[in-house]
mmCIF file of C-alpha atoms and ligand atoms in Angstrom:
data_model
loop_
_atom_site.group_PDB
_atom_site.id
_atom_site.type_symbol
_atom_site.label_atom_id
_atom_site.label_comp_id
_atom_site.label_asym_id
_atom_site.label_seq_id
_atom_site.Cartn_x
_atom_site.Cartn_y
_atom_site.Cartn_z
ATOM 1 C CA MET A 873 -191.907 118.701 -33.684
ATOM 2 C CA ASP A 874 -194.086 118.278 -36.837
ATOM 3 C CA LYS A 875 -195.863 115.362 -38.142
ATOM 4 C CA LYS A 876 -192.594 114.180 -39.633
ATOM 5 C CA GLY A 877 -191.794 112.981 -36.079
ATOM 6 C CA VAL A 878 -194.448 110.132 -36.442
ATOM 7 C CA GLY A 879 -192.591 106.774 -36.377
ATOM 8 C CA ILE A 880 -189.488 107.887 -34.558
ATOM 9 C CA THR A 881 -188.347 105.744 -31.650
ATOM 10 C CA ILE A 882 -188.956 106.712 -27.998
ATOM 11 C CA THR A 883 -185.037 106.765 -27.676
ATOM 12 C CA GLN A 884 -184.681 109.282 -30.394
ATOM 13 C CA HIS A 885 -187.472 111.364 -28.988
ATOM 14 C CA LEU A 886 -185.942 111.415 -25.509
ATOM 15 C CA LEU A 887 -182.662 112.396 -26.942
ATOM 16 C CA MET A 888 -184.242 115.221 -29.024
ATOM 17 C CA GLU A 889 -185.857 116.493 -25.789
ATOM 18 C CA GLU A 890 -182.720 116.145 -23.944
ATOM 19 C CA ARG A 891 -180.867 118.294 -26.515
ATOM 20 C CA GLN A 892 -183.385 121.083 -25.944
ATOM 21 C CA ASN A 893 -182.366 121.296 -22.424
ATOM 22 C CA PRO A 894 -178.943 122.858 -21.875
ATOM 23 C CA GLU A 895 -178.643 121.496 -18.385
ATOM 24 C CA ALA A 896 -179.410 117.935 -19.241
ATOM 25 C CA THR A 897 -176.685 115.381 -18.262
ATOM 26 C CA GLY A 898 -178.292 112.337 -19.881
ATOM 27 C CA ALA A 899 -179.289 110.834 -16.404
ATOM 28 C CA PHE A 900 -182.959 111.397 -17.036
ATOM 29 C CA THR A 901 -182.974 109.891 -20.488
ATOM 30 C CA TYR A 902 -181.074 106.824 -19.174
ATOM 31 C CA LEU A 903 -183.779 106.646 -16.334
ATOM 32 C CA LEU A 904 -186.656 106.674 -18.646
ATOM 33 C CA ASN A 905 -185.043 104.148 -21.002
ATOM 34 C CA GLU A 906 -184.651 101.777 -18.153
ATOM 35 C CA LEU A 907 -188.245 102.299 -17.150
ATOM 36 C CA ILE A 908 -189.368 101.468 -20.752
ATOM 37 C CA VAL A 909 -187.337 98.223 -20.636
ATOM 38 C CA ALA A 910 -189.216 97.275 -17.359
ATOM 39 C CA ALA A 911 -192.569 98.155 -19.119
ATOM 40 C CA LYS A 912 -191.617 95.834 -22.177
ATOM 41 C CA VAL A 913 -190.977 92.951 -19.810
ATOM 42 C CA ILE A 914 -194.451 93.559 -18.049
ATOM 43 C CA SER A 915 -196.094 93.795 -21.263
ATOM 44 C CA TRP A 916 -194.552 90.588 -22.571
ATOM 45 C CA GLU A 917 -195.883 88.731 -19.379
ATOM 46 C CA VAL A 918 -199.254 90.476 -19.450
ATOM 47 C CA ASN A 919 -199.750 89.311 -22.946
ATOM 48 C CA LYS A 920 -199.204 85.815 -21.844
ATOM 49 C CA ALA A 921 -201.976 86.151 -19.197
ATOM 50 C CA GLY A 922 -204.218 83.143 -19.421
ATOM 51 C CA LEU A 923 -201.170 80.819 -20.034
ATOM 52 C CA GLY A 924 -199.338 79.030 -17.332
ATOM 53 C CA ASP A 925 -199.566 80.011 -13.692
ATOM 54 C CA ILE A 926 -199.750 83.907 -13.737
ATOM 55 C CA LEU A 927 -203.321 84.731 -13.264
ATOM 56 C CA GLY A 928 -205.094 85.076 -10.099
ATOM 57 C CA SER A 929 -204.470 86.328 -6.514
ATOM 58 C CA THR A 930 -201.402 85.632 -4.438
ATOM 59 C CA GLY A 931 -203.815 85.362 -1.459
ATOM 60 C CA GLU A 932 -202.087 88.327 0.127
ATOM 61 C CA ILE A 933 -203.561 91.786 0.992
ATOM 62 C CA ASN A 934 -201.386 94.897 0.252
ATOM 63 C CA VAL A 935 -200.855 98.071 2.087
ATOM 64 C CA GLN A 936 -203.950 99.386 0.358
ATOM 65 C CA GLN A 937 -206.128 96.461 1.910
ATOM 66 C CA GLU A 938 -206.549 95.060 -1.509
ATOM 67 C CA ARG A 939 -206.144 91.631 -2.878
ATOM 68 C CA VAL A 940 -202.704 91.312 -4.425
ATOM 69 C CA GLN A 941 -202.665 89.679 -7.857
ATOM 70 C CA LYS A 942 -199.530 87.676 -9.091
ATOM 71 C CA LEU A 943 -198.995 90.175 -11.881
ATOM 72 C CA ASP A 944 -199.055 93.044 -9.325
ATOM 73 C CA VAL A 945 -196.154 91.297 -7.446
ATOM 74 C CA PHE A 946 -194.307 90.393 -10.762
ATOM 75 C CA SER A 947 -194.638 94.035 -12.343
ATOM 76 C CA ASN A 948 -193.630 95.592 -8.858
ATOM 77 C CA ARG A 949 -190.470 93.373 -8.804
ATOM 78 C CA VAL A 950 -189.678 94.065 -12.479
ATOM 79 C CA ILE A 951 -189.675 97.695 -11.892
ATOM 80 C CA ILE A 952 -187.632 97.793 -8.608
ATOM 81 C CA GLU A 953 -184.861 95.312 -9.921
ATOM 82 C CA ARG A 954 -184.642 97.227 -13.143
ATOM 83 C CA MET A 955 -184.431 100.606 -11.675
ATOM 84 C CA GLN A 956 -182.351 100.134 -8.389
ATOM 85 C CA HIS A 957 -178.988 99.492 -9.985
ATOM 86 C CA ILE A 958 -179.017 102.439 -12.610
ATOM 87 C CA GLY A 959 -177.446 105.042 -10.282
ATOM 88 C CA GLN A 960 -180.090 107.819 -10.985
ATOM 89 C CA LEU A 961 -182.662 107.165 -8.117
ATOM 90 C CA CYS A 962 -182.307 107.898 -4.335
ATOM 91 C CA CYS A 963 -185.373 105.841 -3.562
ATOM 92 C CA MET A 964 -188.656 104.578 -5.016
ATOM 93 C CA GLY A 965 -192.242 104.587 -3.889
ATOM 94 C CA SER A 966 -194.770 102.023 -5.121
ATOM 95 C CA GLU A 967 -198.539 101.376 -4.473
ATOM 96 C CA GLU A 968 -197.552 97.755 -3.405
ATOM 97 C CA VAL A 969 -194.876 98.624 -0.857
ATOM 98 C CA ALA A 970 -195.751 100.319 2.501
ATOM 99 C CA GLU A 971 -192.610 102.448 2.970
ATOM 100 C CA LEU A 972 -190.067 104.109 0.603
ATOM 101 C CA ILE A 973 -187.947 101.653 -1.248
ATOM 102 C CA ASP A 974 -184.078 102.004 -0.659
ATOM 103 C CA ILE A 975 -181.518 101.599 -3.157
ATOM 104 C CA PRO A 976 -179.360 98.570 -1.980
ATOM 105 C CA SER A 977 -175.837 99.844 -0.899
ATOM 106 C CA GLN A 978 -173.878 98.007 -3.666
ATOM 107 C CA TYR A 979 -175.516 100.444 -6.210
ATOM 108 C CA PRO A 980 -174.762 104.186 -6.670
ATOM 109 C CA LYS A 981 -177.509 106.764 -5.758
ATOM 110 C CA GLY A 982 -178.909 109.550 -7.838
ATOM 111 C CA ASN A 983 -180.983 112.477 -7.463
ATOM 112 C CA TYR A 984 -184.455 111.264 -8.774
ATOM 113 C CA ILE A 985 -187.400 109.670 -7.054
ATOM 114 C CA LEU A 986 -189.594 107.372 -8.957
ATOM 115 C CA LEU A 987 -193.104 106.843 -7.642
ATOM 116 C CA PHE A 988 -195.354 104.122 -9.473
ATOM 117 C CA ASP A 989 -198.380 102.028 -9.728
ATOM 118 C CA PRO A 990 -196.757 98.844 -11.037
ATOM 119 C CA LEU A 991 -199.993 97.544 -12.322
ATOM 120 C CA ASP A 992 -203.204 99.602 -12.436
ATOM 121 C CA GLY A 993 -206.618 97.842 -12.976
ATOM 122 C CA SER A 994 -205.210 94.637 -11.708
ATOM 123 C CA SER A 995 -208.923 93.338 -11.185
ATOM 124 C CA ASN A 996 -209.166 93.315 -14.983
ATOM 125 C CA ILE A 997 -206.226 91.041 -15.559
ATOM 126 C CA ASP A 998 -208.295 87.860 -15.579
ATOM 127 C CA VAL A 999 -210.734 89.273 -18.057
ATOM 128 C CA ASN A 1000 -208.390 90.684 -20.695
ATOM 129 C CA VAL A 1001 -209.399 94.332 -20.193
ATOM 130 C CA SER A 1002 -206.628 96.878 -20.534
ATOM 131 C CA ILE A 1003 -204.268 97.564 -17.591
ATOM 132 C CA GLY A 1004 -201.364 99.584 -17.236
ATOM 133 C CA THR A 1005 -198.408 101.034 -15.229
ATOM 134 C CA ILE A 1006 -198.356 104.635 -14.003
ATOM 135 C CA PHE A 1007 -195.330 106.765 -13.074
ATOM 136 C CA GLY A 1008 -194.174 110.025 -11.716
ATOM 137 C CA ILE A 1009 -190.750 111.384 -11.393
ATOM 138 C CA TYR A 1010 -189.394 114.106 -9.022
ATOM 139 C CA ARG A 1011 -186.176 115.489 -8.231
ATOM 140 C CA LYS A 1012 -184.678 115.314 -4.605
ATOM 141 C CA VAL A 1013 -184.467 118.630 -2.923
ATOM 142 C CA SER A 1014 -182.676 117.768 0.222
ATOM 143 C CA ASP A 1015 -179.001 116.781 0.802
ATOM 144 C CA GLU A 1016 -180.197 113.524 2.403
ATOM 145 C CA THR A 1017 -179.209 110.193 1.119
ATOM 146 C CA ASP A 1018 -180.463 107.930 3.831
ATOM 147 C CA VAL A 1019 -184.045 106.538 2.794
ATOM 148 C CA ASP A 1020 -185.154 107.109 6.370
ATOM 149 C CA PHE A 1021 -184.970 110.952 5.775
ATOM 150 C CA LEU A 1022 -186.142 111.008 2.253
ATOM 151 C CA LEU A 1023 -189.909 110.998 2.779
ATOM 152 C CA THR A 1024 -190.289 114.807 2.557
ATOM 153 C CA ASP A 1025 -188.372 114.637 -0.812
ATOM 154 C CA ALA A 1026 -191.058 112.069 -1.994
ATOM 155 C CA LEU A 1027 -193.950 113.872 -0.802
ATOM 156 C CA GLN A 1028 -193.630 116.888 -3.004
ATOM 157 C CA PRO A 1029 -196.840 118.330 -4.684
ATOM 158 C CA GLY A 1030 -197.448 116.997 -8.106
ATOM 159 C CA ILE A 1031 -196.561 120.212 -9.725
ATOM 160 C CA LYS A 1032 -192.970 119.368 -8.943
ATOM 161 C CA GLN A 1033 -193.027 116.291 -11.053
ATOM 162 C CA VAL A 1034 -190.244 116.473 -13.742
ATOM 163 C CA ALA A 1035 -191.917 113.794 -15.849
ATOM 164 C CA ALA A 1036 -194.944 111.598 -15.688
ATOM 165 C CA GLY A 1037 -196.677 109.195 -17.778
ATOM 166 C CA TYR A 1038 -198.222 105.594 -18.273
ATOM 167 C CA PHE A 1039 -197.881 102.399 -20.068
ATOM 168 C CA ILE A 1040 -201.124 100.797 -21.180
ATOM 169 C CA TYR A 1041 -201.205 97.061 -21.971
ATOM 170 C CA GLY A 1042 -204.234 96.903 -24.269
ATOM 171 C CA SER A 1043 -204.961 95.991 -27.812
ATOM 172 C CA SER A 1044 -201.565 97.325 -28.224
ATOM 173 C CA THR A 1045 -198.950 98.401 -25.666
ATOM 174 C CA ILE A 1046 -198.674 102.240 -25.548
ATOM 175 C CA MET A 1047 -196.538 104.633 -23.636
ATOM 176 C CA VAL A 1048 -197.856 108.248 -22.988
ATOM 177 C CA TYR A 1049 -195.355 110.621 -21.354
ATOM 178 C CA THR A 1050 -194.585 114.284 -20.706
ATOM 179 C CA THR A 1051 -191.451 116.106 -19.341
ATOM 180 C CA GLY A 1052 -193.551 119.327 -19.262
ATOM 181 C CA ASN A 1053 -193.193 119.997 -22.811
ATOM 182 C CA GLY A 1054 -196.302 118.463 -24.304
ATOM 183 C CA VAL A 1055 -197.694 115.066 -24.269
ATOM 184 C CA ASN A 1056 -196.715 112.229 -26.870
ATOM 185 C CA GLY A 1057 -197.706 108.730 -27.328
ATOM 186 C CA PHE A 1058 -195.698 105.655 -28.511
ATOM 187 C CA THR A 1059 -196.847 102.301 -29.513
ATOM 188 C CA LEU A 1060 -194.815 99.243 -29.021
ATOM 189 C CA TYR A 1061 -194.051 97.588 -32.440
ATOM 190 C CA PRO A 1062 -193.954 93.973 -31.069
ATOM 191 C CA SER A 1063 -191.892 92.382 -33.851
ATOM 192 C CA VAL A 1064 -189.131 95.041 -33.634
ATOM 193 C CA GLY A 1065 -189.462 95.558 -29.724
ATOM 194 C CA GLU A 1066 -189.461 99.369 -30.088
ATOM 195 C CA PHE A 1067 -191.862 102.143 -28.988
ATOM 196 C CA LEU A 1068 -192.552 104.462 -32.006
ATOM 197 C CA LEU A 1069 -194.127 107.764 -32.058
ATOM 198 C CA SER A 1070 -197.827 107.288 -32.930
ATOM 199 C CA HIS A 1071 -199.704 109.822 -31.061
ATOM 200 C CA GLU A 1072 -197.971 113.221 -31.575
ATOM 201 C CA ASN A 1073 -198.520 116.301 -29.247
ATOM 202 C CA ILE A 1074 -201.759 115.013 -27.815
ATOM 203 C CA ARG A 1075 -204.445 117.642 -26.901
ATOM 204 C CA ILE A 1076 -207.555 116.744 -25.002
ATOM 205 C CA PRO A 1077 -210.725 118.531 -26.396
ATOM 206 C CA GLU A 1078 -211.761 121.474 -24.270
ATOM 207 C CA LYS A 1079 -215.157 119.921 -23.550
ATOM 208 C CA GLY A 1080 -216.128 116.196 -24.107
ATOM 209 C CA LYS A 1081 -219.156 113.928 -24.523
ATOM 210 C CA ILE A 1082 -218.089 111.045 -22.241
ATOM 211 C CA TYR A 1083 -218.379 110.687 -18.354
ATOM 212 C CA SER A 1084 -216.718 107.840 -16.668
ATOM 213 C CA LEU A 1085 -217.259 106.666 -13.108
ATOM 214 C CA ASN A 1086 -218.480 103.746 -11.176
ATOM 215 C CA GLU A 1087 -222.053 104.607 -10.866
ATOM 216 C CA GLY A 1088 -222.804 101.673 -8.523
ATOM 217 C CA ASN A 1089 -221.624 103.808 -5.754
ATOM 218 C CA TYR A 1090 -224.345 106.395 -6.390
ATOM 219 C CA GLN A 1091 -226.072 105.747 -2.996
ATOM 220 C CA TYR A 1092 -222.827 106.403 -1.270
ATOM 221 C CA TRP A 1093 -222.199 109.982 -2.587
ATOM 222 C CA ASP A 1094 -223.449 113.165 -1.187
ATOM 223 C CA GLU A 1095 -226.030 115.288 -2.676
ATOM 224 C CA ASP A 1096 -223.588 117.591 -4.580
ATOM 225 C CA THR A 1097 -221.952 114.669 -6.447
ATOM 226 C CA LYS A 1098 -225.253 113.080 -7.113
ATOM 227 C CA ALA A 1099 -226.436 116.342 -8.755
ATOM 228 C CA LEU A 1100 -223.089 116.588 -10.709
ATOM 229 C CA VAL A 1101 -223.787 113.021 -12.199
ATOM 230 C CA ASP A 1102 -227.393 113.699 -12.907
ATOM 231 C CA TYR A 1103 -226.361 116.801 -14.833
ATOM 232 C CA PHE A 1104 -224.224 114.728 -17.187
ATOM 233 C CA LYS A 1105 -227.165 112.538 -17.917
ATOM 234 C CA GLN A 1106 -229.796 115.069 -18.481
ATOM 235 C CA LYS A 1107 -230.944 116.082 -21.975
ATOM 236 C CA ASP A 1108 -229.857 119.539 -23.195
ATOM 237 C CA LYS A 1109 -228.964 120.074 -26.849
ATOM 238 C CA THR A 1110 -227.011 123.243 -26.296
ATOM 239 C CA THR A 1111 -224.533 121.666 -23.961
ATOM 240 C CA GLY A 1112 -224.541 118.377 -25.784
ATOM 241 C CA ARG A 1113 -226.192 116.434 -22.924
ATOM 242 C CA PRO A 1114 -226.654 113.549 -22.172
ATOM 243 C CA TYR A 1115 -222.986 112.592 -22.179
ATOM 244 C CA THR A 1116 -222.113 108.818 -23.090
ATOM 245 C CA SER A 1117 -221.202 106.644 -20.102
ATOM 246 C CA ARG A 1118 -217.827 104.710 -20.629
ATOM 247 C CA TYR A 1119 -216.099 102.815 -17.682
ATOM 248 C CA VAL A 1120 -213.975 99.847 -17.675
ATOM 249 C CA GLY A 1121 -212.423 100.105 -14.121
ATOM 250 C CA SER A 1122 -208.801 100.488 -15.269
ATOM 251 C CA LEU A 1123 -207.912 104.081 -14.386
ATOM 252 C CA VAL A 1124 -205.314 104.141 -17.236
ATOM 253 C CA ALA A 1125 -207.655 102.680 -19.781
ATOM 254 C CA ASP A 1126 -210.594 104.964 -18.783
ATOM 255 C CA PHE A 1127 -208.108 107.948 -18.603
ATOM 256 C CA HIS A 1128 -206.379 107.140 -21.949
ATOM 257 C CA ARG A 1129 -209.858 107.037 -23.796
ATOM 258 C CA ASN A 1130 -210.804 110.322 -22.511
ATOM 259 C CA LEU A 1131 -207.552 111.936 -23.101
ATOM 260 C CA LEU A 1132 -207.878 111.071 -26.748
ATOM 261 C CA LYS A 1133 -211.815 111.680 -27.087
ATOM 262 C CA GLY A 1134 -212.482 114.264 -24.409
ATOM 263 C CA GLY A 1135 -214.520 113.918 -21.356
ATOM 264 C CA ILE A 1136 -214.347 113.491 -17.717
ATOM 265 C CA PHE A 1137 -213.369 110.724 -15.343
ATOM 266 C CA MET A 1138 -214.546 110.691 -11.999
ATOM 267 C CA TYR A 1139 -213.785 108.866 -8.715
ATOM 268 C CA PRO A 1140 -215.608 110.787 -6.038
ATOM 269 C CA ALA A 1141 -215.367 110.535 -2.318
ATOM 270 C CA ASP A 1142 -217.914 108.132 -1.041
ATOM 271 C CA LEU A 1143 -219.243 106.814 2.383
ATOM 272 C CA LYS A 1144 -218.777 103.181 1.260
ATOM 273 C CA ASP A 1145 -215.884 102.460 3.342
ATOM 274 C CA PRO A 1146 -215.338 104.484 6.493
ATOM 275 C CA LYS A 1147 -211.581 103.698 6.080
ATOM 276 C CA LYS A 1148 -211.598 105.487 2.695
ATOM 277 C CA PRO A 1149 -213.727 108.568 3.123
ATOM 278 C CA THR A 1150 -211.798 110.542 0.421
ATOM 279 C CA GLY A 1151 -212.172 108.480 -2.405
ATOM 280 C CA LYS A 1152 -210.201 105.399 -3.666
ATOM 281 C CA LEU A 1153 -207.462 106.622 -5.941
ATOM 282 C CA ARG A 1154 -203.842 107.302 -4.780
ATOM 283 C CA LEU A 1155 -202.579 110.893 -4.964
ATOM 284 C CA MET A 1156 -198.903 109.924 -5.327
ATOM 285 C CA VAL A 1157 -199.042 107.061 -7.866
ATOM 286 C CA GLU A 1158 -202.207 107.646 -9.761
ATOM 287 C CA ALA A 1159 -203.686 111.079 -9.481
ATOM 288 C CA ASN A 1160 -200.534 113.228 -9.753
ATOM 289 C CA PRO A 1161 -198.862 111.523 -12.717
ATOM 290 C CA LEU A 1162 -202.201 111.523 -14.787
ATOM 291 C CA ALA A 1163 -202.759 115.150 -13.633
ATOM 292 C CA MET A 1164 -199.502 116.349 -15.152
ATOM 293 C CA VAL A 1165 -200.311 114.431 -18.427
ATOM 294 C CA VAL A 1166 -203.677 115.911 -18.659
ATOM 295 C CA ARG A 1167 -202.519 119.551 -17.697
ATOM 296 C CA GLU A 1168 -199.764 119.278 -20.488
ATOM 297 C CA ALA A 1169 -202.418 118.113 -22.939
ATOM 298 C CA GLY A 1170 -204.599 121.183 -22.219
ATOM 299 C CA GLY A 1171 -206.865 119.612 -19.661
ATOM 300 C CA TYR A 1172 -207.400 119.737 -16.020
ATOM 301 C CA ALA A 1173 -207.367 117.468 -12.819
ATOM 302 C CA SER A 1174 -209.107 118.436 -9.553
ATOM 303 C CA ASP A 1175 -210.086 116.758 -6.321
ATOM 304 C CA GLY A 1176 -213.399 118.635 -6.697
ATOM 305 C CA LYS A 1177 -212.011 121.729 -4.892
ATOM 306 C CA GLY A 1178 -208.924 122.582 -6.623
ATOM 307 C CA PRO A 1179 -205.923 121.414 -8.618
ATOM 308 C CA ILE A 1180 -204.738 117.937 -7.793
ATOM 309 C CA LEU A 1181 -201.174 119.072 -8.585
ATOM 310 C CA GLU A 1182 -201.148 121.765 -5.603
ATOM 311 C CA ILE A 1183 -202.165 119.379 -2.994
ATOM 312 C CA GLN A 1184 -199.341 119.203 -0.319
ATOM 313 C CA PRO A 1185 -199.051 115.376 0.351
ATOM 314 C CA THR A 1186 -198.892 114.039 3.838
ATOM 315 C CA ASP A 1187 -198.686 110.288 3.176
ATOM 316 C CA LEU A 1188 -197.262 108.041 0.443
ATOM 317 C CA HIS A 1189 -200.391 106.285 0.065
ATOM 318 C CA GLN A 1190 -202.864 108.956 0.640
ATOM 319 C CA ARG A 1191 -206.150 108.807 -1.280
ATOM 320 C CA VAL A 1192 -207.840 111.675 -3.190
ATOM 321 C CA PRO A 1193 -211.208 112.221 -4.947
ATOM 322 C CA LEU A 1194 -210.346 112.638 -8.503
ATOM 323 C CA TYR A 1195 -212.011 114.537 -11.460
ATOM 324 C CA ILE A 1196 -209.900 114.501 -14.538
ATOM 325 C CA GLY A 1197 -210.338 115.288 -18.180
ATOM 326 C CA SER A 1198 -211.524 117.922 -20.498
ATOM 327 C CA LYS A 1199 -211.096 121.420 -18.630
ATOM 328 C CA GLU A 1200 -214.583 122.677 -19.169
ATOM 329 C CA ASP A 1201 -216.051 119.324 -17.742
ATOM 330 C CA VAL A 1202 -213.784 119.200 -14.667
ATOM 331 C CA GLU A 1203 -214.539 122.889 -13.978
ATOM 332 C CA THR A 1204 -218.398 121.894 -14.225
ATOM 333 C CA ALA A 1205 -217.703 119.150 -11.544
ATOM 334 C CA GLU A 1206 -215.947 121.809 -9.379
ATOM 335 C CA ALA A 1207 -218.940 124.227 -9.675
ATOM 336 C CA PHE A 1208 -221.401 121.349 -8.516
ATOM 337 C CA LEU A 1209 -219.226 120.097 -5.660
ATOM 338 C CA SER A 1210 -218.845 123.467 -4.242
ATOM 339 C CA GLY A 1211 -222.656 123.551 -4.077
ATOM 340 C CA GLU A 1212 -222.466 126.834 -6.384
ATOM 341 C CA ARG A 1213 -224.322 125.006 -9.017
ATOM 342 C CA ARG A 1214 -227.419 122.811 -9.059
ATOM 343 C CA VAL A 1215 -229.211 120.884 -11.791
HETATM 344 P P1 LIG B 2566 -205.278 99.018 -8.722
HETATM 345 O O1 LIG B 2566 -205.461 98.030 -9.620
HETATM 346 O O2 LIG B 2566 -203.807 99.868 -9.051
HETATM 347 O O3 LIG B 2566 -205.465 98.827 -7.276
HETATM 348 O O4 LIG B 2566 -206.182 100.371 -9.256
HETATM 349 C C1 LIG B 2566 -207.414 100.074 -9.385
HETATM 350 C C2 LIG B 2566 -208.265 101.362 -9.431
HETATM 351 C C3 LIG B 2566 -208.163 102.002 -10.747
HETATM 352 O O5 LIG B 2566 -207.440 101.363 -11.808
HETATM 353 C C4 LIG B 2566 -209.633 102.088 -11.194
HETATM 354 O O6 LIG B 2566 -210.034 103.347 -11.756
HETATM 355 C C5 LIG B 2566 -210.560 101.772 -9.951
HETATM 356 O O7 LIG B 2566 -209.595 101.051 -9.185
HETATM 357 C C6 LIG B 2566 -211.618 101.022 -10.152
HETATM 358 O O8 LIG B 2566 -212.364 101.148 -9.043
HETATM 359 P P2 LIG B 2566 -213.940 100.325 -8.832
HETATM 360 O O9 LIG B 2566 -213.705 98.900 -9.033
HETATM 361 O O10 LIG B 2566 -214.283 100.908 -7.423
HETATM 362 O O11 LIG B 2566 -214.733 101.096 -9.771
HETATM 363 MN MN1 LIG B 2567 -204.053 101.680 -9.734
HETATM 364 MN MN1 LIG B 2568 -201.914 98.893 -8.887
#
């Protein structure tokens, strides 16, 4: 698509992509369209945050041992209710739900699996910092239909995703997605209620000038991780250092900025919580979808040792260290974390 594509609706864009695939049945376009409707509902509710009784915690702790916000619950429910009846999914997986989510028996089942983080960055809801929804879609590989036997289908490596992306509820609401054919961004035009193409064929710079991480965890990192972060802060004209530090604490927002501007987002493994020795972020609903997006935009995502997309998952809620962004910067991180490079 050339620049003339800017301004077309997401629906037109999905249909154009569908036409380029001779095997497409329309099922996938239908699925994404419904997800977009769910995101519009969430976006509307998020925009009202501050009014009424939708801010704050529910008082519950989720499967991740984290405090559940009312908007987490709302977004989770909107996506499940919207997606369960469309006949394209065999099950779903959510950050907020311990087990795979079944499709109620009154609805038809399909061949796709939707994994999602309904609301990312929820600790930022109350303070008007951007938050989002992250999703990855897989095709079922077995002939199983019973949710009790679908875990293996849901636990495919990220490389098997057929589509992935995110919605960011920020100064505007933006959807960024890929089906393995480049990355495009669409901005919600509120008065029309449509997502229009605004960021065509996004490419992340090979090397950036931004590093993003929660540096308050410094004392909990191993020596290689400390050396890596020290490296980005050192002065060296030829490599453009020191880098600038940018971190708001919503993965979608930190990722989106670095996708457009270049740089590296890091959430290293730390020794802060013995229950989470491998970092904080979730492989299936956070790392894998963004890893597919960044790869399609020319970037790279690593767990510090190798590609995120090649990790064989063992648990729906497993956590991974995450280094994601400009290819050269993520490769620098790998070199430090393997101990091969020192400041
Ligand atoms: P979620 O709101 O879905 O639980 O995710 C929160 C995540 C992610 O958005 C962000 O990158 C990270 O938590 C921030 O963690 P710290 O507060 O430890 O920096
Ligand atoms: Mn999240
Ligand atoms: Mn979340």
